[in-house]
mmCIF file of C-alpha atoms in Angstrom:
data_model
loop_
_atom_site.group_PDB
_atom_site.id
_atom_site.type_symbol
_atom_site.label_atom_id
_atom_site.label_comp_id
_atom_site.label_asym_id
_atom_site.label_seq_id
_atom_site.Cartn_x
_atom_site.Cartn_y
_atom_site.Cartn_z
ATOM 1 C CA MET A 1 100.450 -124.266 -170.251
ATOM 2 C CA GLN A 2 96.923 -123.263 -169.518
ATOM 3 C CA ASN A 3 97.974 -121.088 -166.765
ATOM 4 C CA SER A 4 100.444 -118.430 -166.078
ATOM 5 C CA ALA A 5 101.877 -120.662 -162.567
ATOM 6 C CA LEU A 6 101.901 -124.144 -161.680
ATOM 7 C CA ASN A 7 101.218 -125.616 -158.798
ATOM 8 C CA TRP A 8 102.386 -128.879 -158.018
ATOM 9 C CA PHE A 9 103.382 -130.378 -154.335
ATOM 10 C CA PRO A 10 101.927 -133.746 -154.042
ATOM 11 C CA GLY A 11 102.145 -134.347 -149.561
ATOM 12 C CA HIS A 12 104.569 -137.168 -150.454
ATOM 13 C CA MET A 13 107.084 -134.399 -151.434
ATOM 14 C CA LYS A 14 106.873 -132.059 -148.898
ATOM 15 C CA LYS A 15 108.139 -135.383 -146.996
ATOM 16 C CA ALA A 16 111.063 -136.071 -149.410
ATOM 17 C CA GLN A 17 111.672 -132.142 -149.031
ATOM 18 C CA ARG A 18 111.625 -132.833 -144.610
ATOM 19 C CA LEU A 19 113.524 -136.328 -145.420
ATOM 20 C CA ILE A 20 116.316 -134.737 -147.278
ATOM 21 C CA GLU A 21 117.208 -131.652 -144.662
ATOM 22 C CA GLU A 22 117.163 -134.379 -141.760
ATOM 23 C CA ASN A 23 119.352 -137.165 -144.265
ATOM 24 C CA LEU A 24 121.672 -134.847 -145.393
ATOM 25 C CA PRO A 25 124.074 -134.342 -141.897
ATOM 26 C CA LEU A 26 125.072 -137.862 -143.205
ATOM 27 C CA VAL A 27 126.662 -137.745 -146.025
ATOM 28 C CA ASP A 28 129.180 -136.852 -148.147
ATOM 29 C CA LEU A 29 127.925 -136.361 -151.029
ATOM 30 C CA VAL A 30 125.471 -135.581 -152.860
ATOM 31 C CA ILE A 31 124.431 -137.051 -156.014
ATOM 32 C CA GLU A 32 121.773 -133.913 -158.650
ATOM 33 C CA LEU A 33 120.306 -136.485 -160.943
ATOM 34 C CA LEU A 34 119.374 -134.172 -164.001
ATOM 35 C CA ASP A 35 117.818 -135.731 -167.148
ATOM 36 C CA ALA A 36 119.847 -134.281 -170.011
ATOM 37 C CA ARG A 37 117.038 -133.139 -172.596
ATOM 38 C CA ILE A 38 117.010 -130.409 -170.338
ATOM 39 C CA PRO A 39 119.313 -129.359 -167.842
ATOM 40 C CA ILE A 40 118.784 -126.313 -166.420
ATOM 41 C CA SER A 41 115.716 -127.404 -166.780
ATOM 42 C CA SER A 42 115.492 -130.665 -164.254
ATOM 43 C CA GLN A 43 117.431 -128.998 -162.023
ATOM 44 C CA ASN A 44 115.516 -128.010 -158.433
ATOM 45 C CA PRO A 45 115.374 -124.081 -157.876
ATOM 46 C CA MET A 46 115.003 -125.290 -154.049
ATOM 47 C CA LEU A 47 117.358 -127.923 -153.366
ATOM 48 C CA ARG A 48 120.250 -124.941 -153.722
ATOM 49 C CA GLU A 49 118.628 -124.027 -150.221
ATOM 50 C CA LEU A 50 118.516 -127.146 -148.860
ATOM 51 C CA LEU A 51 122.410 -128.386 -149.667
ATOM 52 C CA GLY A 52 124.180 -125.501 -148.765
ATOM 53 C CA ASP A 53 127.725 -126.156 -149.577
ATOM 54 C CA LYS A 54 127.572 -130.131 -149.299
ATOM 55 C CA SER A 55 130.248 -131.627 -152.642
ATOM 56 C CA ARG A 56 127.487 -132.127 -155.081
ATOM 57 C CA LEU A 57 127.853 -133.821 -157.728
ATOM 58 C CA ILE A 58 126.215 -132.602 -161.581
ATOM 59 C CA VAL A 59 124.653 -136.685 -163.100
ATOM 60 C CA LEU A 60 123.155 -136.127 -166.662
ATOM 61 C CA ASN A 61 121.457 -138.932 -167.408
ATOM 62 C CA LYS A 62 119.565 -140.102 -170.223
ATOM 63 C CA ALA A 63 122.748 -139.046 -171.396
ATOM 64 C CA ASP A 64 121.280 -141.674 -175.371
ATOM 65 C CA LEU A 65 118.608 -139.161 -175.386
ATOM 66 C CA ALA A 66 120.202 -136.346 -175.884
ATOM 67 C CA ALA A 67 122.150 -133.623 -177.576
ATOM 68 C CA ASN A 68 124.922 -131.320 -176.843
ATOM 69 C CA VAL A 69 125.859 -133.315 -173.906
ATOM 70 C CA ASP A 70 129.474 -132.749 -173.686
ATOM 71 C CA PHE A 71 128.560 -129.195 -174.039
ATOM 72 C CA TRP A 72 126.844 -129.189 -171.238
ATOM 73 C CA LEU A 73 129.202 -131.208 -169.216
ATOM 74 C CA LYS A 74 132.023 -127.869 -170.181
ATOM 75 C CA LYS A 75 129.129 -125.729 -168.972
ATOM 76 C CA PHE A 76 128.214 -127.639 -164.967
ATOM 77 C CA ARG A 77 132.467 -127.554 -165.020
ATOM 78 C CA ASP A 78 133.025 -124.462 -165.125
ATOM 79 C CA ASP A 79 130.453 -123.425 -162.910
ATOM 80 C CA ASN A 80 132.644 -125.814 -160.376
ATOM 81 C CA PHE A 81 130.725 -128.903 -160.624
ATOM 82 C CA GLN A 82 132.280 -131.881 -160.606
ATOM 83 C CA ALA A 83 130.056 -133.252 -163.439
ATOM 84 C CA VAL A 84 129.133 -137.506 -165.585
ATOM 85 C CA ALA A 85 127.726 -137.900 -167.899
ATOM 86 C CA VAL A 86 125.269 -140.957 -167.526
ATOM 87 C CA ASP A 87 122.908 -143.756 -169.697
ATOM 88 C CA SER A 88 121.567 -145.543 -166.621
ATOM 89 C CA VAL A 89 120.504 -148.302 -168.557
ATOM 90 C CA LYS A 90 123.233 -149.679 -170.032
ATOM 91 C CA GLY A 91 125.268 -148.250 -168.098
ATOM 92 C CA SER A 92 127.681 -145.888 -170.032
ATOM 93 C CA GLY A 93 129.128 -142.922 -167.316
ATOM 94 C CA ILE A 94 128.708 -146.073 -164.250
ATOM 95 C CA LYS A 95 132.364 -146.458 -163.427
ATOM 96 C CA GLN A 96 133.225 -142.789 -163.885
ATOM 97 C CA LEU A 97 130.500 -141.492 -161.145
ATOM 98 C CA ILE A 98 131.511 -144.288 -158.620
ATOM 99 C CA ALA A 99 134.824 -142.128 -158.979
ATOM 100 C CA LEU A 100 134.145 -139.123 -158.897
ATOM 101 C CA ALA A 101 131.821 -139.611 -155.668
ATOM 102 C CA LYS A 102 134.584 -141.713 -154.119
ATOM 103 C CA SER A 103 137.552 -139.034 -155.567
ATOM 104 C CA ILE A 104 134.840 -136.210 -154.204
ATOM 105 C CA SER A 105 134.994 -137.968 -150.466
ATOM 106 C CA ALA A 106 137.936 -138.945 -150.322
ATOM 107 C CA SER A 107 138.730 -135.870 -147.577
ATOM 108 C CA LYS A 108 136.182 -137.582 -145.250
ATOM 109 C CA THR A 109 136.429 -141.616 -146.066
ATOM 110 C CA ASN A 110 140.172 -141.543 -145.647
ATOM 111 C CA LYS A 111 140.290 -139.021 -142.567
ATOM 112 C CA PHE A 112 140.855 -142.193 -139.806
ATOM 113 C CA ALA A 113 143.030 -143.533 -141.637
ATOM 114 C CA LYS A 114 146.259 -141.294 -140.595
ATOM 115 C CA PHE A 115 145.444 -143.515 -137.230
ATOM 116 C CA GLY A 116 145.207 -146.712 -139.010
ATOM 117 C CA ALA A 117 141.846 -147.278 -139.538
ATOM 118 C CA LYS A 118 140.114 -148.476 -142.577
ATOM 119 C CA PRO A 119 138.588 -145.630 -145.015
ATOM 120 C CA ARG A 120 134.963 -145.981 -144.305
ATOM 121 C CA SER A 121 132.531 -145.994 -147.704
ATOM 122 C CA ALA A 122 131.621 -142.972 -149.037
ATOM 123 C CA ARG A 123 128.039 -141.745 -148.118
ATOM 124 C CA ALA A 124 126.105 -140.444 -151.095
ATOM 125 C CA MET A 125 121.985 -139.128 -151.305
ATOM 126 C CA ILE A 126 120.665 -139.312 -154.251
ATOM 127 C CA VAL A 127 118.379 -136.347 -155.688
ATOM 128 C CA GLY A 128 116.403 -135.407 -158.032
ATOM 129 C CA ILE A 129 112.446 -134.035 -159.507
ATOM 130 C CA PRO A 130 110.600 -136.946 -160.506
ATOM 131 C CA ASN A 131 111.364 -139.760 -163.173
ATOM 132 C CA VAL A 132 114.883 -138.310 -164.420
ATOM 133 C CA GLY A 133 115.793 -142.345 -163.734
ATOM 134 C CA LYS A 134 116.658 -142.808 -159.501
ATOM 135 C CA SER A 135 115.609 -146.319 -160.139
ATOM 136 C CA SER A 136 117.578 -147.128 -162.562
ATOM 137 C CA LEU A 137 120.431 -145.852 -161.513
ATOM 138 C CA ILE A 138 120.334 -147.461 -157.939
ATOM 139 C CA ASN A 139 119.223 -150.824 -160.062
ATOM 140 C CA ARG A 140 122.287 -150.368 -161.889
ATOM 141 C CA LEU A 141 124.911 -149.455 -159.513
ATOM 142 C CA ALA A 142 123.836 -151.901 -156.659
ATOM 143 C CA GLY A 143 123.732 -154.571 -159.497
ATOM 144 C CA MET A 144 120.277 -155.852 -158.967
ATOM 145 C CA ASN A 145 116.675 -155.283 -158.349
ATOM 146 C CA HIS A 146 116.651 -153.506 -154.329
ATOM 147 C CA ALA A 147 114.704 -149.895 -156.093
ATOM 148 C CA LYS A 148 111.660 -150.742 -157.850
ATOM 149 C CA ILE A 149 111.173 -149.142 -161.779
ATOM 150 C CA GLU A 150 107.606 -147.352 -162.461
ATOM 151 C CA ASN A 151 107.999 -144.483 -165.252
ATOM 152 C CA LYS A 152 105.556 -143.053 -163.080
ATOM 153 C CA PRO A 153 106.026 -139.097 -161.541
ATOM 154 C CA GLY A 154 106.950 -139.562 -157.847
ATOM 155 C CA VAL A 155 106.501 -143.369 -156.693
ATOM 156 C CA THR A 156 109.925 -143.585 -155.279
ATOM 157 C CA ARG A 157 108.406 -142.695 -151.434
ATOM 158 C CA ALA A 158 110.170 -144.410 -149.611
ATOM 159 C CA LYS A 159 113.376 -143.871 -148.095
ATOM 160 C CA GLN A 160 116.642 -146.285 -148.658
ATOM 161 C CA TRP A 161 120.223 -146.959 -148.582
ATOM 162 C CA ILE A 162 121.730 -149.514 -150.699
ATOM 163 C CA LYS A 163 125.447 -150.992 -150.239
ATOM 164 C CA ILE A 164 127.316 -150.281 -153.272
ATOM 165 C CA ALA A 165 129.769 -153.668 -153.084
ATOM 166 C CA ASP A 166 132.693 -151.015 -154.141
ATOM 167 C CA GLY A 167 132.645 -148.839 -151.146
ATOM 168 C CA LEU A 168 129.718 -146.564 -152.459
ATOM 169 C CA ASP A 169 126.775 -146.466 -149.852
ATOM 170 C CA LEU A 170 123.309 -144.857 -151.444
ATOM 171 C CA LEU A 171 120.597 -143.157 -149.146
ATOM 172 C CA ASP A 172 118.307 -142.422 -152.033
ATOM 173 C CA MET A 173 115.640 -140.285 -151.412
ATOM 174 C CA PRO A 174 112.257 -139.516 -153.411
ATOM 175 C CA GLY A 175 111.420 -137.426 -156.674
ATOM 176 C CA ILE A 176 110.951 -133.262 -155.055
ATOM 177 C CA LEU A 177 109.564 -130.694 -157.112
ATOM 178 C CA TYR A 178 109.521 -127.403 -155.990
ATOM 179 C CA PRO A 179 105.794 -126.386 -155.533
ATOM 180 C CA LYS A 180 105.308 -123.329 -157.914
ATOM 181 C CA PHE A 181 106.438 -123.193 -161.565
ATOM 182 C CA ASP A 182 106.531 -119.515 -162.009
ATOM 183 C CA ASN A 183 108.334 -120.234 -165.232
ATOM 184 C CA PRO A 184 105.862 -122.006 -168.193
ATOM 185 C CA GLU A 185 108.123 -123.108 -170.382
ATOM 186 C CA VAL A 186 109.579 -125.233 -167.739
ATOM 187 C CA ALA A 187 106.988 -125.988 -166.681
ATOM 188 C CA LEU A 188 106.536 -127.860 -170.324
ATOM 189 C CA LYS A 189 109.630 -129.327 -170.523
ATOM 190 C CA LEU A 190 108.906 -131.037 -168.016
ATOM 191 C CA SER A 191 105.969 -131.894 -168.558
ATOM 192 C CA TRP A 192 106.914 -133.470 -171.413
ATOM 193 C CA ILE A 193 109.878 -136.111 -169.939
ATOM 194 C CA TYR A 194 107.134 -137.080 -167.674
ATOM 195 C CA ALA A 195 107.432 -134.178 -164.783
ATOM 196 C CA ILE A 196 105.131 -133.805 -163.898
ATOM 197 C CA SER A 197 101.638 -136.065 -164.570
ATOM 198 C CA ASP A 198 99.833 -135.567 -168.024
ATOM 199 C CA GLU A 199 97.082 -135.467 -165.617
ATOM 200 C CA ILE A 200 96.959 -132.324 -164.074
ATOM 201 C CA HIS A 201 97.150 -129.572 -167.733
ATOM 202 C CA ASP A 202 95.913 -129.823 -171.309
ATOM 203 C CA LEU A 203 97.067 -132.749 -173.544
ATOM 204 C CA GLU A 204 96.558 -131.199 -176.721
ATOM 205 C CA GLN A 205 98.781 -127.986 -175.776
ATOM 206 C CA ILE A 206 102.075 -129.543 -174.128
ATOM 207 C CA VAL A 207 102.423 -131.820 -177.386
ATOM 208 C CA CYS A 208 101.593 -129.302 -179.815
ATOM 209 C CA LYS A 209 104.273 -127.030 -178.743
ATOM 210 C CA LEU A 210 106.641 -129.560 -178.574
ATOM 211 C CA LEU A 211 105.845 -130.650 -181.970
ATOM 212 C CA GLU A 212 107.119 -127.027 -183.116
ATOM 213 C CA VAL A 213 109.979 -126.608 -180.512
ATOM 214 C CA LEU A 214 111.325 -129.629 -182.013
ATOM 215 C CA ALA A 215 110.477 -128.285 -185.870
ATOM 216 C CA GLU A 216 112.313 -125.587 -185.245
ATOM 217 C CA LYS A 217 115.149 -127.557 -183.221
ATOM 218 C CA PHE A 218 115.331 -131.141 -184.535
ATOM 219 C CA PRO A 219 112.600 -130.589 -187.940
ATOM 220 C CA ASN A 220 114.941 -133.765 -189.199
ATOM 221 C CA SER A 221 113.666 -135.953 -185.947
ATOM 222 C CA LEU A 222 109.820 -135.081 -187.612
ATOM 223 C CA VAL A 223 110.847 -135.966 -190.916
ATOM 224 C CA LYS A 224 113.177 -139.078 -189.891
ATOM 225 C CA ARG A 225 109.639 -140.749 -187.938
ATOM 226 C CA TYR A 226 106.703 -140.081 -189.209
ATOM 227 C CA LYS A 227 107.854 -139.490 -192.835
ATOM 228 C CA ILE A 228 105.830 -134.855 -193.176
ATOM 229 C CA GLU A 229 106.599 -131.660 -194.540
ATOM 230 C CA ILE A 230 107.936 -130.110 -192.259
ATOM 231 C CA SER A 231 104.835 -126.836 -192.230
ATOM 232 C CA GLY A 232 102.349 -124.828 -190.257
ATOM 233 C CA ASP A 233 101.794 -124.799 -187.198
ATOM 234 C CA GLY A 234 101.859 -127.964 -183.875
ATOM 235 C CA HIS A 235 98.022 -128.151 -184.557
ATOM 236 C CA GLU A 236 98.871 -128.605 -188.443
ATOM 237 C CA LEU A 237 101.319 -130.762 -187.211
ATOM 238 C CA LEU A 238 99.656 -133.309 -184.523
ATOM 239 C CA ASN A 239 97.381 -133.634 -187.714
ATOM 240 C CA LYS A 240 99.957 -134.753 -190.853
ATOM 241 C CA ILE A 241 101.202 -137.259 -187.768
ATOM 242 C CA ALA A 242 97.784 -138.367 -186.765
ATOM 243 C CA LEU A 243 96.777 -138.943 -191.207
ATOM 244 C CA LYS A 244 100.415 -140.868 -191.716
ATOM 245 C CA ARG A 245 99.956 -142.986 -188.401
ATOM 246 C CA GLY A 246 96.197 -143.905 -189.481
ATOM 247 C CA CYS A 247 95.131 -142.634 -185.881
ATOM 248 C CA ILE A 248 91.665 -142.221 -186.936
ATOM 249 C CA LYS A 249 88.405 -142.983 -185.927
ATOM 250 C CA LYS A 250 85.107 -144.009 -187.259
ATOM 251 C CA GLY A 251 83.131 -141.835 -190.345
ATOM 252 C CA GLY A 252 87.075 -140.249 -190.514
ATOM 253 C CA ILE A 253 87.530 -138.199 -188.170
ATOM 254 C CA ILE A 254 91.128 -137.761 -186.542
ATOM 255 C CA ASP A 255 91.656 -139.900 -182.961
ATOM 256 C CA THR A 256 94.002 -136.596 -181.375
ATOM 257 C CA ASP A 257 93.907 -138.194 -178.067
ATOM 258 C CA LYS A 258 95.871 -141.469 -179.403
ATOM 259 C CA ALA A 259 97.859 -138.901 -182.068
ATOM 260 C CA LEU A 260 98.815 -136.963 -178.373
ATOM 261 C CA ARG A 261 99.429 -139.535 -176.542
ATOM 262 C CA MET A 262 101.504 -142.089 -178.864
ATOM 263 C CA ILE A 263 104.200 -139.209 -180.268
ATOM 264 C CA LEU A 264 104.943 -138.668 -176.314
ATOM 265 C CA SER A 265 105.531 -142.277 -175.489
ATOM 266 C CA GLU A 266 107.170 -142.108 -178.377
ATOM 267 C CA PHE A 267 109.637 -138.551 -177.500
ATOM 268 C CA ARG A 268 109.839 -140.464 -174.207
ATOM 269 C CA ALA A 269 111.295 -143.336 -175.950
ATOM 270 C CA GLY A 270 113.707 -141.489 -177.468
ATOM 271 C CA LYS A 271 112.440 -142.512 -180.592
ATOM 272 C CA LEU A 272 112.819 -139.498 -182.200
ATOM 273 C CA GLY A 273 116.638 -138.825 -181.637
ATOM 274 C CA LYS A 274 119.122 -137.296 -180.052
ATOM 275 C CA VAL A 275 117.864 -133.651 -177.922
ATOM 276 C CA ASN A 276 118.124 -131.260 -176.402
ATOM 277 C CA LEU A 277 115.926 -129.041 -175.055
ATOM 278 C CA ASP A 278 117.548 -126.621 -172.794
#
C-alpha cells in the first residue's frame, strides 16, 4: 500500500459497531464469519473487545476456494473455539453449522424445559468484515432470498432478524472493519478479497503484490490459468498475463487497467485454484 497505515471506516460501520453492542445481550451465540482464504487476516480485532465472553462459533466461509482448511480448523479448535468450514453458495457444511450453533446455545435454550416449557430457538448474531459472504450464508440457512446479495463491501447495513425453521433465529449485522490497518500486509489481503473497496488504493500495486505472492506460494495456479513462465516481479508477471490474454490497446500498448481488473476478478471468483494467503 502507499501508506504504512490505511484508514477506512465509513460512517455506516461506526453504526454497525453500535448495533452489535446494543444487540449482543439479545443473543446466545455469535457466529463469526471469516474468509477461509485468509482466516486470520479476515478476523476483526475490534470484535474481541465487543464480544467479551459471549459464546462464539468460527465459520470459515468460501472453503471451496481455500487450501489448508483442515489445518486452520484444527488451529481454531486448539484455541478452544468451535469451528466449521462451509461453502454457503453450494451448501456444504451448513447442517454442521446449525447443529453446532444449537449445541453451543443449548444451556440457555433448554433452561426453561425443567419447568415444562418448550425450549426456545437458539438466538445467534452473525458478524464479520464486509464481503465474507454473510448474505449468501443467511440465504442458504433461511432457504430463500431474505437478504439482498450484492458483491460490494459493506452493502448489508440494516439489522435483520431471520427465523430459521429448525430452531435457530439469526440476527444479521452489517459488515464491520476496524478503523485503522496498522499492518499493511493485512490491508493487502483484505483488498484482494474485496473487503476494502478497489477505489481507495493503488490497484496496480495490490495486483502486482498478489501475483508475487501467488508465484511464491501457488505458482502452478498461475501457470495453469495463464500459461506463463513464472519469472520476474509482479509487474513482469502482469505484463506476461496481459499479453497472453490480449489486453492490448491500439498501437500495441498494454491495457494495464483491463489486465488488473481481469486478474482480480478471476482470483476472487476462485478461477486461480484453491489458495491460502495467511
